[in-house]
Coordinates of C-alpha atoms and ligand atoms in Angstrom, one line a residue:
M17 CA 75.0 156.5 57.5
T18 CA 73.6 154.2 54.8
T19 CA 73.7 150.4 55.5
L20 CA 75.1 148.6 52.7
L21 CA 74.9 145.1 54.3
E22 CA 72.8 143.9 57.2
V23 CA 73.2 140.5 58.6
S24 CA 70.7 139.8 61.2
G25 CA 70.1 136.7 63.5
V26 CA 72.2 134.2 61.3
S27 CA 73.0 130.9 62.5
V28 CA 75.0 128.2 60.7
S29 CA 75.5 124.5 62.0
F30 CA 77.9 122.0 60.9
D31 CA 76.8 118.6 62.2
G32 CA 74.9 120.1 65.2
F33 CA 77.9 122.6 66.0
R34 CA 76.9 126.2 65.7
A35 CA 79.7 128.0 64.0
I36 CA 77.5 131.1 63.5
N37 CA 75.4 131.7 66.3
N38 CA 72.5 134.3 66.0
L39 CA 75.0 136.8 64.4
S40 CA 73.8 140.4 63.7
V41 CA 76.3 142.8 62.1
Q42 CA 75.9 145.7 59.9
F43 CA 78.3 147.5 57.4
A44 CA 77.9 151.0 55.8
E45 CA 78.9 152.1 52.5
A46 CA 82.5 153.1 51.9
E47 CA 83.4 151.8 55.5
L48 CA 86.7 150.0 56.3
R49 CA 86.0 147.3 59.0
A50 CA 88.3 144.9 60.8
I51 CA 87.1 141.5 62.0
I52 CA 89.0 139.9 64.7
G53 CA 88.7 136.9 67.0
P54 CA 90.2 133.5 68.0
N55 CA 90.6 130.6 65.7
G56 CA 87.1 129.0 65.0
A57 CA 85.3 132.2 65.9
G58 CA 83.3 132.1 62.7
K59 CA 85.1 134.9 60.6
T60 CA 85.7 132.8 57.6
T61 CA 82.3 131.2 57.8
F62 CA 80.7 134.8 58.0
M63 CA 82.3 135.6 54.7
D64 CA 81.0 132.0 53.2
V65 CA 77.4 133.2 54.2
V66 CA 77.7 136.7 52.7
T67 CA 79.1 135.2 49.4
G68 CA 76.5 132.5 49.2
K69 CA 79.0 129.6 49.6
T70 CA 77.3 128.6 52.8
K71 CA 73.5 128.8 53.4
P72 CA 72.6 129.8 56.9
D73 CA 69.9 127.7 58.8
E74 CA 68.2 130.9 60.0
G75 CA 68.5 134.7 59.7
R76 CA 68.5 137.3 57.1
V77 CA 71.3 138.8 54.9
I78 CA 70.0 142.1 53.3
W79 CA 72.0 143.9 50.7
G80 CA 71.9 147.6 49.3
E81 CA 69.3 150.3 49.2
K82 CA 66.8 148.0 47.6
N83 CA 66.9 145.6 50.8
I84 CA 67.6 142.7 48.5
S85 CA 68.0 139.2 50.3
L86 CA 71.3 137.6 49.4
L87 CA 70.1 134.2 50.7
G88 CA 68.0 133.0 47.6
M89 CA 71.0 134.0 45.3
S90 CA 73.9 131.9 44.0
E91 CA 77.5 132.7 44.5
S92 CA 77.9 134.1 40.9
E93 CA 74.7 136.3 41.4
I94 CA 75.9 137.6 44.6
A95 CA 79.3 138.5 42.9
M96 CA 77.3 140.2 40.1
E97 CA 75.5 142.4 42.8
G98 CA 79.0 143.9 43.7
I99 CA 80.3 141.7 46.3
G100 CA 84.0 140.6 45.9
R101 CA 86.0 138.1 47.9
K102 CA 89.7 137.8 48.3
F103 CA 90.9 134.4 49.6
Q104 CA 93.9 133.8 51.7
K105 CA 95.9 132.1 48.9
P106 CA 96.5 134.5 45.7
T107 CA 94.9 133.0 42.6
V108 CA 96.5 135.1 39.9
F109 CA 97.2 133.8 36.4
E110 CA 100.9 132.9 36.9
D111 CA 102.0 132.7 33.3
Q112 CA 100.4 136.0 32.4
T113 CA 101.7 139.4 32.8
V114 CA 100.4 141.9 35.6
R115 CA 98.7 143.9 32.7
Q116 CA 97.1 140.7 31.3
N117 CA 95.8 139.7 34.8
L118 CA 94.4 143.1 35.2
A119 CA 92.9 143.3 31.7
M120 CA 91.0 139.9 32.3
A121 CA 89.6 141.0 35.4
L122 CA 88.0 144.3 34.1
K123 CA 84.2 144.2 34.4
N124 CA 82.7 143.0 31.0
P125 CA 79.7 145.0 29.7
R126 CA 76.3 143.3 30.3
G127 CA 72.8 143.7 28.9
P128 CA 71.8 146.9 27.4
F129 CA 75.0 148.7 28.0
A130 CA 76.9 146.2 25.8
V131 CA 77.0 148.8 22.9
L132 CA 79.3 150.9 25.1
W133 CA 81.9 147.9 24.8
H134 CA 84.1 149.6 22.1
K135 CA 84.4 152.8 24.2
R136 CA 85.2 150.6 27.2
T137 CA 87.9 148.8 25.3
K138 CA 89.6 152.1 24.6
A139 CA 89.4 153.2 28.3
N140 CA 90.7 149.9 29.6
G141 CA 94.3 150.9 29.2
A142 CA 93.9 153.8 31.4
R143 CA 91.9 151.9 34.0
I144 CA 94.6 149.1 34.1
E145 CA 97.3 151.8 34.7
A146 CA 94.9 153.4 37.4
I147 CA 94.5 150.2 39.3
A148 CA 98.3 149.4 38.9
E149 CA 98.8 152.8 40.5
Q150 CA 96.5 152.0 43.2
I151 CA 98.1 148.6 44.1
G152 CA 101.9 149.9 43.7
L153 CA 102.5 147.6 40.6
T154 CA 103.0 150.3 38.0
A155 CA 106.6 149.2 37.4
Q156 CA 105.7 145.5 37.2
L157 CA 102.8 145.9 34.5
T158 CA 104.9 143.8 32.0
R159 CA 106.2 141.3 34.3
I160 CA 104.9 137.8 34.4
A161 CA 102.8 137.4 37.5
G162 CA 104.5 134.0 38.6
E163 CA 107.7 136.1 39.2
L164 CA 106.1 138.4 41.7
S165 CA 106.7 138.3 45.4
H166 CA 104.0 136.9 47.6
G167 CA 103.0 140.2 48.7
Q168 CA 102.9 141.7 45.1
K169 CA 100.7 138.7 44.0
Q170 CA 98.4 139.5 46.8
W171 CA 98.2 143.2 45.7
L172 CA 97.6 142.1 42.1
E173 CA 94.7 140.0 43.3
I174 CA 93.3 142.9 45.2
G175 CA 93.8 144.8 42.0
M176 CA 91.8 142.3 40.1
L177 CA 88.9 142.5 42.5
L178 CA 89.0 146.2 42.3
A179 CA 88.7 146.0 38.6
Q180 CA 85.5 144.4 39.2
E181 CA 84.3 147.6 40.9
P182 CA 82.8 145.8 43.9
R183 CA 80.7 147.8 46.4
L184 CA 81.8 145.5 49.2
L185 CA 85.2 143.8 49.3
L186 CA 85.8 141.0 51.7
V187 CA 89.4 140.2 52.5
D188 CA 90.4 137.1 54.7
E189 CA 93.8 137.4 56.3
P190 CA 95.8 139.5 53.8
A191 CA 98.8 139.9 56.0
A192 CA 99.7 136.2 56.3
G193 CA 103.2 135.6 55.1
M194 CA 103.9 139.1 54.3
S195 CA 106.9 141.2 55.5
V196 CA 106.6 144.2 57.7
E197 CA 107.0 146.5 54.9
E198 CA 104.5 144.6 52.6
R199 CA 102.0 144.6 55.5
E200 CA 102.3 148.5 55.7
K201 CA 101.7 148.8 51.9
T202 CA 98.7 146.5 52.3
T203 CA 96.9 148.5 55.0
N204 CA 97.5 151.6 52.6
I205 CA 96.0 149.9 49.6
L206 CA 92.9 148.7 51.8
R207 CA 92.4 152.2 53.4
E208 CA 92.4 153.8 50.0
A209 CA 90.1 151.1 48.5
A210 CA 87.6 151.7 51.4
K211 CA 87.1 155.3 50.3
T212 CA 85.1 154.3 47.4
R213 CA 83.6 151.1 48.7
A214 CA 83.1 149.0 51.8
V215 CA 86.1 146.8 52.8
V216 CA 85.9 144.1 55.4
V217 CA 89.1 142.7 56.5
V218 CA 89.8 139.6 58.9
E219 CA 93.1 139.7 60.3
H220 CA 95.0 138.2 63.4
D221 CA 97.9 140.6 63.2
M222 CA 96.9 143.4 65.6
E223 CA 99.5 145.8 64.4
F224 CA 97.9 145.3 61.0
V225 CA 94.6 146.1 62.5
R226 CA 95.8 149.2 64.4
R227 CA 97.2 150.6 61.1
L228 CA 94.0 150.1 59.2
G229 CA 92.5 152.4 61.8
C230 CA 89.0 151.6 61.7
K231 CA 86.1 150.1 63.6
V232 CA 86.6 146.7 64.8
T233 CA 84.0 143.8 65.4
V234 CA 85.2 141.1 67.6
L235 CA 83.6 137.5 66.9
H236 CA 83.6 134.8 69.3
E237 CA 81.7 131.5 69.1
G238 CA 79.7 132.8 66.2
S239 CA 78.5 136.0 67.7
V240 CA 79.8 139.7 68.2
L241 CA 81.5 139.8 71.5
A242 CA 82.4 143.5 71.3
E243 CA 82.5 146.3 68.7
G244 CA 84.1 149.8 68.5
S245 CA 87.5 151.2 67.9
L246 CA 90.5 149.0 68.6
D247 CA 91.3 150.8 71.7
H248 CA 87.8 150.2 72.9
V249 CA 87.6 146.4 72.1
T250 CA 90.9 145.8 73.4
R251 CA 90.1 147.2 76.9
N252 CA 87.1 144.7 77.0
Q253 CA 87.9 142.2 79.8
K254 CA 85.8 139.5 77.7
V255 CA 87.9 140.2 74.6
I256 CA 91.2 140.0 76.6
D257 CA 90.1 136.6 78.1
V258 CA 89.0 134.9 74.9
Y259 CA 91.5 136.4 72.4
L260 CA 94.2 139.0 73.3
G261 CA 95.3 137.1 76.4
R262 CA 96.1 134.3 74.2
G263 CA 99.1 135.6 72.4
H264 CA 97.2 138.1 70.0
A265 CA 98.0 141.2 72.0
Ligands
ATP321 N1 82.5 123.0 56.0 C1 82.8 122.9 57.4 N2 82.4 121.8 58.0 C2 82.4 121.6 59.3 N3 82.8 122.5 60.1 C3 83.1 123.7 59.6 C4 83.1 123.9 58.3 N4 83.6 125.3 58.1 C5 84.0 125.8 59.4 N5 83.7 124.8 60.3 C6 83.9 125.0 61.7 O1 83.1 126.1 62.1 C7 84.0 126.9 63.1 C8 84.2 128.2 62.4 O2 85.2 128.2 61.5 P1 85.8 129.3 60.7 O3 86.7 128.9 59.7 O4 84.6 130.3 60.3 O5 86.6 130.1 61.9 P2 87.6 131.3 61.8 O6 87.1 132.4 62.7 O7 87.7 131.8 60.3 O8 89.0 130.8 62.3 P3 90.5 131.2 61.8 O9 90.9 132.4 62.5 O10 91.2 129.9 62.3 O11 90.5 131.4 60.4 C9 85.3 126.1 63.4 O12 84.8 125.3 64.5 C10 85.3 125.1 62.0 O13 85.9 123.9 62.5
MG322 MG1 89.3 132.1 58.9

């Protein structure tokens, strides 16, 4: 198992309050991982640290086979390294079609490969269709994004992130506001996406996490409380006490 991202001994304080407390956690390439834990456990802050939005007070964040430190890098440099993030609220271009949204998101050529731009442009149509298929929006390609349902907008945004070909995709509470049917489709999209990249999903909905069928990390007070299969962590008495016993069973 090759480690793609290694977070080690990371702490983040806000006005003296330790939101992340000596956190160590690792993710493998092409791994699907769920992160659960009570409100305020530090799940979103963890994503803020990985994406460079928040700088930790101490610890290391090491990326890729070259063991690059992400800590000295800006948010855009980290995105260029192949780390994509989906926020809770969809941020698609509402007055553009689904196809136009995906076209805008396709990775632009950089540096010495810019000469391949012409070929890439031709290939874009096929890639847009492949992504639309992946996110179940083939029939919606010509529709204006603003007319899509909440779930469809979320899938479009996932598609726009996939268009950037991230090696790691961070997704914060994708199931919020979705119907049961939309949630099922979302788990399928994320499971499929995780076959070719690492996907880390923060989610409170236990049914959703069960359907992801992956390793689970439980965060509590900024540290890992338990880790393993969902059955393993849900049997852990500490997890029951701080989380599952409080309405998240
Ligand atoms: N920018 C900030 N300034 C001050 N405190 C913050 C900031 N960001 C987060 N916190 C605090 O850090 C703690 C962890 O917050 P975080 O948003 O990471 O939790 P979470 O696990 O994502 O919770 P939820 O499940 O509610 O989304 C909370 O106590 C929160 O109030
Ligand atoms: Mg959060």
